[in-house]
Amino acid sequence: MQANASLLHPSKEALFYTKNHDHSIVCELCPRNCKVPHGGHGYCRVRVNRNGRYFSIVYNRPCAIHLDPIEKKPLFHVYPGTKAYSLGTVGCNLHCKFCQNWDIAQANPEEIPVPLKSPEAIAEAAFRQDARLLAFTYNEPTVFYEYMIDCAKAAAQRGIESVVISNGYMNDAPMKHLLPNVKAVKIDLKSFSPSFYRDICDGNRDPVLKTLKTIADAGTWLEIVCLLIPSLNDKDDEIQRLAAWVLKELGPNVPIHFTRYQPLYQLRNLPPTPAETLNRARQLAIKAGCRFVYTGNVPGLPGEDTPCYSCGKLLIRRYGYLIRENLIRDNRCPACHTIVPGIW
Ligand code: SF4
């Protein structure tokens, strides 16, 4: 694609690309593997080819920064009750018709002017605001990969760990390169159906499954979110197949969050997800053998809490993003002393 993005000065050479003799490049960061001619940009619109060299144009350019509860990511088994200094840029490597952050994820970089913030400035701001974590979120962090890694390294120097909130649409080599720099990853598994990924997200399902296995195999803490959209990905059969796959390939300790869809972007004709759909999905995954299954975006449902999978004692009580009670001590259930998987 030819680039309007050329309006922005490219600030950092990209990682993971190969050069061709004709000054085109192939970006190897995500499964799209965009071939980009000189003067063009990739599908995500935030990486541009200048005379056969590939650059990120969102490096140093976060367009959204907030101090969020870690529960909002959601990561329920990572330092409950702490704050994550959260940032994102414009751009995405999928095009989901239901995008919940479409105003930045589907924007062009030159449409949203932002002040420049170096990784050191981000780390300093996170430190000053007493953030326990740095979170890469809001849009897809894959597309600001170089900035993400440098911010994570700068934050680590200040004793702040990093978490990634991603669609999982990243190639294996960059994911393996990223993981030593982060403490936990949340992946949106948008559906278990390949046709959903193709027709609703303009992507493919299998690279996301591969990413999930890579993260689990690396031993990095992993949680999964499934946004349930009425009539599109909420059938019992699909949820059962998804839960069975998670159980077999990732194990019973990976939390799954079934969350409510709000009508946005190009799918406004569908209603919000009924609470009973979330409860039903949760019960199906528990029945399949998953130990930590949550509901989200509907405060007050029983699926917000964390019980001990061994004795059933209620360990963490939540309401929305609030922690009402946390009884976990030394990583264990206080009643039966079973270790509770997570980062406490
Ligand atoms: S990260 Fe962007 S440019 Fe690179 S392959 Fe993916 S969509 Fe294309």
Coordinates of C-alpha atoms and ligand atoms in Angstrom, one line a residue:
M1 CA 0.0 0.0 0.0
Q2 CA 1.2 3.5 -0.7
A3 CA 1.5 5.5 2.5
N4 CA -0.2 8.6 3.8
A5 CA 1.9 7.5 6.8
S6 CA 4.8 9.1 5.1
L7 CA 3.6 12.3 6.6
L8 CA 5.2 11.2 9.9
H9 CA 8.9 11.1 10.4
P10 CA 9.9 7.4 10.9
S11 CA 11.6 7.2 14.2
K12 CA 12.9 3.7 14.7
E13 CA 14.1 1.0 12.3
A14 CA 11.8 -2.0 12.5
L15 CA 12.8 -5.4 13.8
F16 CA 12.0 -8.7 12.0
Y17 CA 12.0 -7.8 8.3
T18 CA 13.9 -8.9 5.2
K19 CA 15.1 -6.7 2.3
N20 CA 14.6 -7.5 -1.3
H21 CA 16.8 -6.3 -4.3
D22 CA 14.0 -4.1 -5.6
H23 CA 13.9 -2.0 -2.4
S24 CA 10.7 -3.8 -1.3
I25 CA 10.7 -5.5 2.1
V26 CA 8.9 -8.4 3.8
C27 CA 7.7 -7.7 7.3
E28 CA 8.0 -10.8 9.4
L29 CA 6.5 -9.5 12.6
C30 CA 3.0 -11.0 12.1
P31 CA 1.3 -13.7 10.0
R32 CA 0.4 -11.2 7.3
N33 CA 4.0 -11.0 6.2
C34 CA 3.3 -7.9 4.3
K35 CA 5.4 -7.3 1.2
V36 CA 5.9 -3.5 1.2
P37 CA 7.4 -1.5 -1.7
H38 CA 9.5 1.7 -1.3
G39 CA 7.2 4.5 -0.1
G40 CA 4.5 2.1 1.1
H41 CA 3.2 0.9 4.4
G42 CA 2.0 -2.4 5.8
Y43 CA -1.5 -3.5 6.5
C44 CA -1.3 -2.1 10.1
R45 CA -0.5 1.4 8.6
V46 CA 2.2 2.2 11.1
R47 CA 5.3 0.7 9.5
V48 CA 6.8 2.3 6.4
N49 CA 9.4 1.4 3.8
R50 CA 12.0 4.1 3.0
N51 CA 14.4 3.1 0.3
G52 CA 14.4 -0.6 1.3
R53 CA 14.6 0.1 5.0
Y54 CA 11.6 -0.5 7.2
F55 CA 10.6 1.8 10.0
S56 CA 8.0 2.1 12.8
I57 CA 6.3 5.5 12.7
V58 CA 4.6 5.0 16.1
Y59 CA 7.8 4.6 18.1
N60 CA 7.7 7.3 20.9
R61 CA 4.1 8.1 19.9
P62 CA 1.6 6.6 22.4
C63 CA -1.9 8.1 21.8
A64 CA -3.6 6.7 24.9
I65 CA -2.1 6.5 28.4
H66 CA -4.0 5.7 31.6
L67 CA -3.3 4.3 35.0
D68 CA -5.7 1.3 35.1
P69 CA -6.5 -1.4 37.6
I70 CA -4.8 -4.7 36.4
E71 CA -8.3 -6.2 36.7
K72 CA -9.3 -4.0 33.7
K73 CA -6.9 -5.8 31.3
P74 CA -8.2 -8.3 32.6
L75 CA -5.4 -10.2 34.3
F76 CA -7.0 -11.7 37.4
H77 CA -4.0 -13.8 38.6
V78 CA -1.4 -11.0 38.4
Y79 CA -0.8 -8.8 41.4
P80 CA -4.6 -8.3 42.2
G81 CA -5.5 -4.8 43.2
T82 CA -2.5 -3.1 41.7
K83 CA -2.3 -0.4 39.0
A84 CA -0.8 -0.8 35.5
Y85 CA 0.5 2.2 33.7
S86 CA -1.2 1.4 30.3
L87 CA -0.4 2.7 26.9
G88 CA -1.2 2.1 23.2
T89 CA -0.6 3.7 19.8
V90 CA -2.7 3.7 16.7
G91 CA -2.8 0.8 14.3
C92 CA -3.7 -2.9 14.3
N93 CA -2.9 -6.0 12.3
L94 CA -6.5 -7.3 12.3
H95 CA -9.7 -5.5 11.3
C96 CA -12.4 -6.8 13.6
K97 CA -15.9 -5.6 12.8
F98 CA -16.7 -5.4 16.5
C99 CA -13.5 -3.6 17.5
Q100 CA -14.0 -2.1 21.0
N101 CA -11.1 0.5 20.5
W102 CA -11.7 1.2 16.8
D103 CA -11.1 5.0 17.2
I104 CA -7.4 4.4 17.7
A105 CA -6.9 0.8 16.4
Q106 CA -8.3 1.6 13.0
A107 CA -7.0 5.2 12.8
N108 CA -4.1 6.4 10.6
P109 CA -1.1 7.6 12.5
E110 CA -1.2 11.1 11.0
E111 CA -4.8 11.6 12.1
I112 CA -4.0 11.6 15.8
P113 CA -1.2 14.1 16.8
V114 CA 0.5 13.1 20.0
P115 CA 3.4 14.5 22.0
L116 CA 6.6 12.4 21.8
K117 CA 7.4 10.1 24.8
S118 CA 10.6 8.1 24.9
P119 CA 10.7 4.7 26.7
E120 CA 12.6 6.4 29.5
A121 CA 9.9 9.0 29.9
I122 CA 7.3 6.3 30.0
A123 CA 9.2 4.4 32.7
E124 CA 9.7 7.6 34.7
A125 CA 6.0 8.5 34.5
A126 CA 5.0 4.9 35.6
F127 CA 7.4 5.1 38.5
R128 CA 6.2 8.5 39.6
Q129 CA 2.6 7.3 39.5
D130 CA 3.5 4.2 41.7
A131 CA 2.5 1.7 39.0
R132 CA 3.2 -1.9 39.8
L133 CA 3.2 -2.8 36.1
L134 CA 3.5 -1.4 32.7
A135 CA 0.8 -2.6 30.3
F136 CA 0.9 -2.5 26.5
T137 CA -2.8 -2.4 25.5
Y138 CA -5.7 -0.5 23.8
N139 CA -4.5 -1.2 20.3
E140 CA -2.5 -4.3 19.2
P141 CA 1.1 -4.0 20.7
T142 CA 2.5 -6.2 17.9
V143 CA 2.4 -3.1 15.6
F144 CA 4.5 -1.0 18.1
Y145 CA 6.8 -3.9 18.9
E146 CA 10.0 -2.0 19.0
Y147 CA 8.6 0.7 21.3
M148 CA 7.1 -2.0 23.5
I149 CA 10.4 -3.8 24.0
D150 CA 12.3 -0.6 24.7
C151 CA 9.6 0.6 27.2
A152 CA 9.6 -2.8 28.9
K153 CA 13.4 -2.7 29.3
A154 CA 13.3 0.9 30.6
A155 CA 10.6 0.0 33.1
A156 CA 12.5 -3.0 34.3
Q157 CA 15.4 -0.7 35.3
R158 CA 12.9 1.0 37.6
G159 CA 11.7 -2.3 39.0
I160 CA 8.4 -2.2 37.1
E161 CA 7.4 -5.4 35.2
S162 CA 5.5 -5.5 32.0
V163 CA 2.4 -7.2 30.7
V164 CA 1.0 -7.5 27.1
I165 CA -2.6 -7.4 26.1
S166 CA -2.6 -8.8 22.6
N167 CA -4.7 -10.4 19.9
G168 CA -1.9 -13.0 19.6
Y169 CA -1.5 -12.3 15.9
M170 CA 2.3 -12.3 16.0
N171 CA 4.9 -14.6 14.4
D172 CA 6.7 -17.1 16.5
A173 CA 10.2 -15.6 16.4
P174 CA 9.2 -12.1 17.6
M175 CA 7.0 -13.6 20.3
K176 CA 9.8 -15.7 21.6
H177 CA 12.1 -12.6 21.5
L178 CA 9.5 -10.6 23.4
L179 CA 8.6 -13.1 26.2
P180 CA 11.8 -12.7 28.3
N181 CA 10.9 -9.0 28.7
V182 CA 7.4 -9.5 30.0
K183 CA 5.8 -11.0 33.1
A184 CA 2.4 -12.0 31.7
V185 CA 0.3 -12.0 28.5
K186 CA -3.4 -11.7 27.9
I187 CA -4.5 -13.0 24.6
D188 CA -7.9 -12.4 23.0
L189 CA -9.1 -15.6 21.4
K190 CA -11.8 -14.1 19.3
S191 CA -13.5 -17.3 18.4
F192 CA -12.6 -21.0 17.9
S193 CA -14.0 -20.8 14.4
P194 CA -11.6 -20.3 11.5
S195 CA -14.4 -18.7 9.5
F196 CA -15.1 -16.1 12.2
Y197 CA -11.4 -15.1 12.1
R198 CA -11.6 -14.9 8.3
D199 CA -15.0 -13.1 7.9
I200 CA -15.2 -11.0 11.0
C201 CA -11.5 -10.2 11.8
D202 CA -9.9 -10.4 8.4
G203 CA -7.3 -12.9 9.8
N204 CA -6.6 -16.5 10.6
R205 CA -7.2 -18.5 13.7
D206 CA -4.3 -20.9 13.7
P207 CA -1.5 -18.4 14.3
V208 CA -3.3 -17.3 17.4
L209 CA -3.5 -20.9 18.7
K210 CA 0.2 -21.2 17.9
T211 CA 1.0 -18.0 19.9
L212 CA -1.0 -19.4 22.9
K213 CA 1.1 -22.6 22.9
T214 CA 4.3 -20.6 22.6
I215 CA 3.5 -18.5 25.6
A216 CA 2.4 -21.5 27.7
D217 CA 5.5 -23.5 26.7
A218 CA 7.8 -20.6 27.7
G219 CA 6.2 -20.6 31.1
T220 CA 5.0 -17.0 30.9
W221 CA 1.8 -16.4 32.8
L222 CA -1.1 -16.5 30.3
E223 CA -4.8 -15.5 30.5
I224 CA -7.3 -15.7 27.7
V225 CA -10.3 -13.5 26.9
C226 CA -13.2 -14.6 24.8
L227 CA -15.6 -11.7 23.9
L228 CA -18.9 -13.5 23.3
I229 CA -20.9 -11.9 20.5
P230 CA -24.6 -12.9 20.2
S231 CA -25.2 -15.3 17.3
L232 CA -21.6 -15.1 16.1
N233 CA -19.4 -17.1 18.5
D234 CA -21.6 -18.0 21.5
K235 CA -22.8 -21.5 20.6
D236 CA -22.4 -24.3 23.1
D237 CA -20.5 -26.4 20.6
E238 CA -17.9 -23.8 19.9
I239 CA -17.4 -23.0 23.5
Q240 CA -17.0 -26.6 24.3
R241 CA -14.4 -27.1 21.6
L242 CA -12.5 -24.0 22.7
A243 CA -12.4 -25.2 26.3
A244 CA -11.4 -28.7 25.3
W245 CA -8.5 -27.2 23.2
V246 CA -7.3 -25.0 26.1
L247 CA -7.4 -27.9 28.5
K248 CA -5.5 -30.2 26.2
E249 CA -2.9 -27.8 24.8
L250 CA -2.4 -25.3 27.6
G251 CA -3.6 -27.1 30.7
P252 CA -6.3 -26.5 33.4
N253 CA -4.7 -23.5 35.1
V254 CA -4.9 -21.0 32.3
P255 CA -7.7 -18.6 33.2
I256 CA -10.5 -18.0 30.6
H257 CA -12.6 -14.8 30.8
F258 CA -15.9 -14.8 28.9
T259 CA -16.7 -11.1 28.5
R260 CA -19.7 -9.1 27.3
Y261 CA -19.8 -7.5 23.9
Q262 CA -20.9 -3.9 23.6
P263 CA -22.3 -3.0 20.1
L264 CA -19.6 -0.8 18.5
Y265 CA -17.9 0.0 15.2
Q266 CA -19.3 -2.1 12.3
L267 CA -21.5 -4.5 14.3
R268 CA -23.9 -2.2 16.0
N269 CA -26.9 -4.2 14.9
L270 CA -26.2 -7.0 17.4
P271 CA -27.3 -6.6 21.1
P272 CA -24.9 -6.7 24.1
T273 CA -24.2 -10.2 25.3
P274 CA -26.8 -11.4 27.8
A275 CA -25.5 -12.3 31.3
E276 CA -27.0 -15.8 31.0
T277 CA -24.7 -16.4 27.9
L278 CA -21.6 -15.5 30.0
N279 CA -22.8 -17.7 32.8
R280 CA -23.6 -20.6 30.5
A281 CA -20.2 -20.4 28.8
R282 CA -18.5 -20.3 32.1
Q283 CA -20.3 -23.5 33.3
L284 CA -19.4 -25.3 30.0
A285 CA -15.7 -24.5 30.5
I286 CA -15.7 -25.5 34.1
K287 CA -17.5 -28.7 33.2
A288 CA -14.7 -29.4 30.6
G289 CA -12.1 -29.2 33.4
C290 CA -10.9 -25.6 33.2
R291 CA -10.1 -24.5 36.8
F292 CA -10.3 -20.7 36.6
V293 CA -13.2 -19.4 34.4
Y294 CA -14.5 -15.9 34.7
T295 CA -17.2 -13.6 33.4
G296 CA -16.4 -10.0 32.6
N297 CA -17.9 -6.6 31.7
V298 CA -21.0 -7.3 33.9
P299 CA -20.3 -6.4 37.5
G300 CA -21.9 -8.5 40.1
L301 CA -21.9 -11.9 38.5
P302 CA -20.5 -14.9 40.5
G303 CA -18.0 -15.4 37.7
E304 CA -15.9 -12.4 38.9
D305 CA -14.6 -14.3 42.0
T306 CA -11.7 -16.8 42.3
P307 CA -12.5 -19.9 44.3
C308 CA -9.9 -22.5 45.3
Y309 CA -10.0 -25.2 42.6
S310 CA -9.2 -27.8 45.2
C311 CA -11.5 -27.1 48.2
G312 CA -13.8 -24.5 46.8
K313 CA -13.0 -21.8 49.3
L314 CA -13.6 -18.3 48.0
L315 CA -10.2 -16.7 47.7
I316 CA -10.7 -13.4 45.9
R317 CA -14.0 -11.5 45.8
R318 CA -14.3 -8.9 43.1
Y319 CA -16.8 -6.4 41.9
G320 CA -16.0 -5.1 38.5
Y321 CA -12.4 -3.9 38.7
L322 CA -12.5 -3.7 42.6
I323 CA -10.9 -6.3 44.8
R324 CA -13.2 -6.7 47.8
E325 CA -11.2 -9.4 49.5
N326 CA -8.1 -11.4 48.8
L327 CA -7.3 -14.3 51.1
I328 CA -4.4 -15.8 49.2
R329 CA -1.4 -16.0 51.4
D330 CA 2.1 -17.2 50.3
N331 CA 0.5 -18.2 46.9
R332 CA -1.8 -20.7 48.7
C333 CA -5.4 -21.2 49.7
P334 CA -5.6 -20.5 53.5
A335 CA -8.0 -23.4 54.0
C336 CA -6.4 -26.4 52.2
H337 CA -2.9 -24.9 51.4
T338 CA -3.2 -25.7 47.7
I339 CA -0.9 -23.5 45.6
V340 CA -3.0 -21.1 43.5
P341 CA -1.5 -20.6 40.1
G342 CA -0.6 -17.0 39.3
I343 CA 1.7 -14.1 40.2
W344 CA 0.7 -12.9 43.7
Ligands
SF4_1 S1 3.1 -6.0 11.6 FE1 2.0 -4.7 10.1 S2 3.4 -4.5 8.4 FE2 4.2 -6.2 9.6 S3 3.3 -8.1 8.7 FE3 1.9 -7.4 10.3 S4 0.4 -6.1 9.4 FE4 2.1 -6.3 8.0

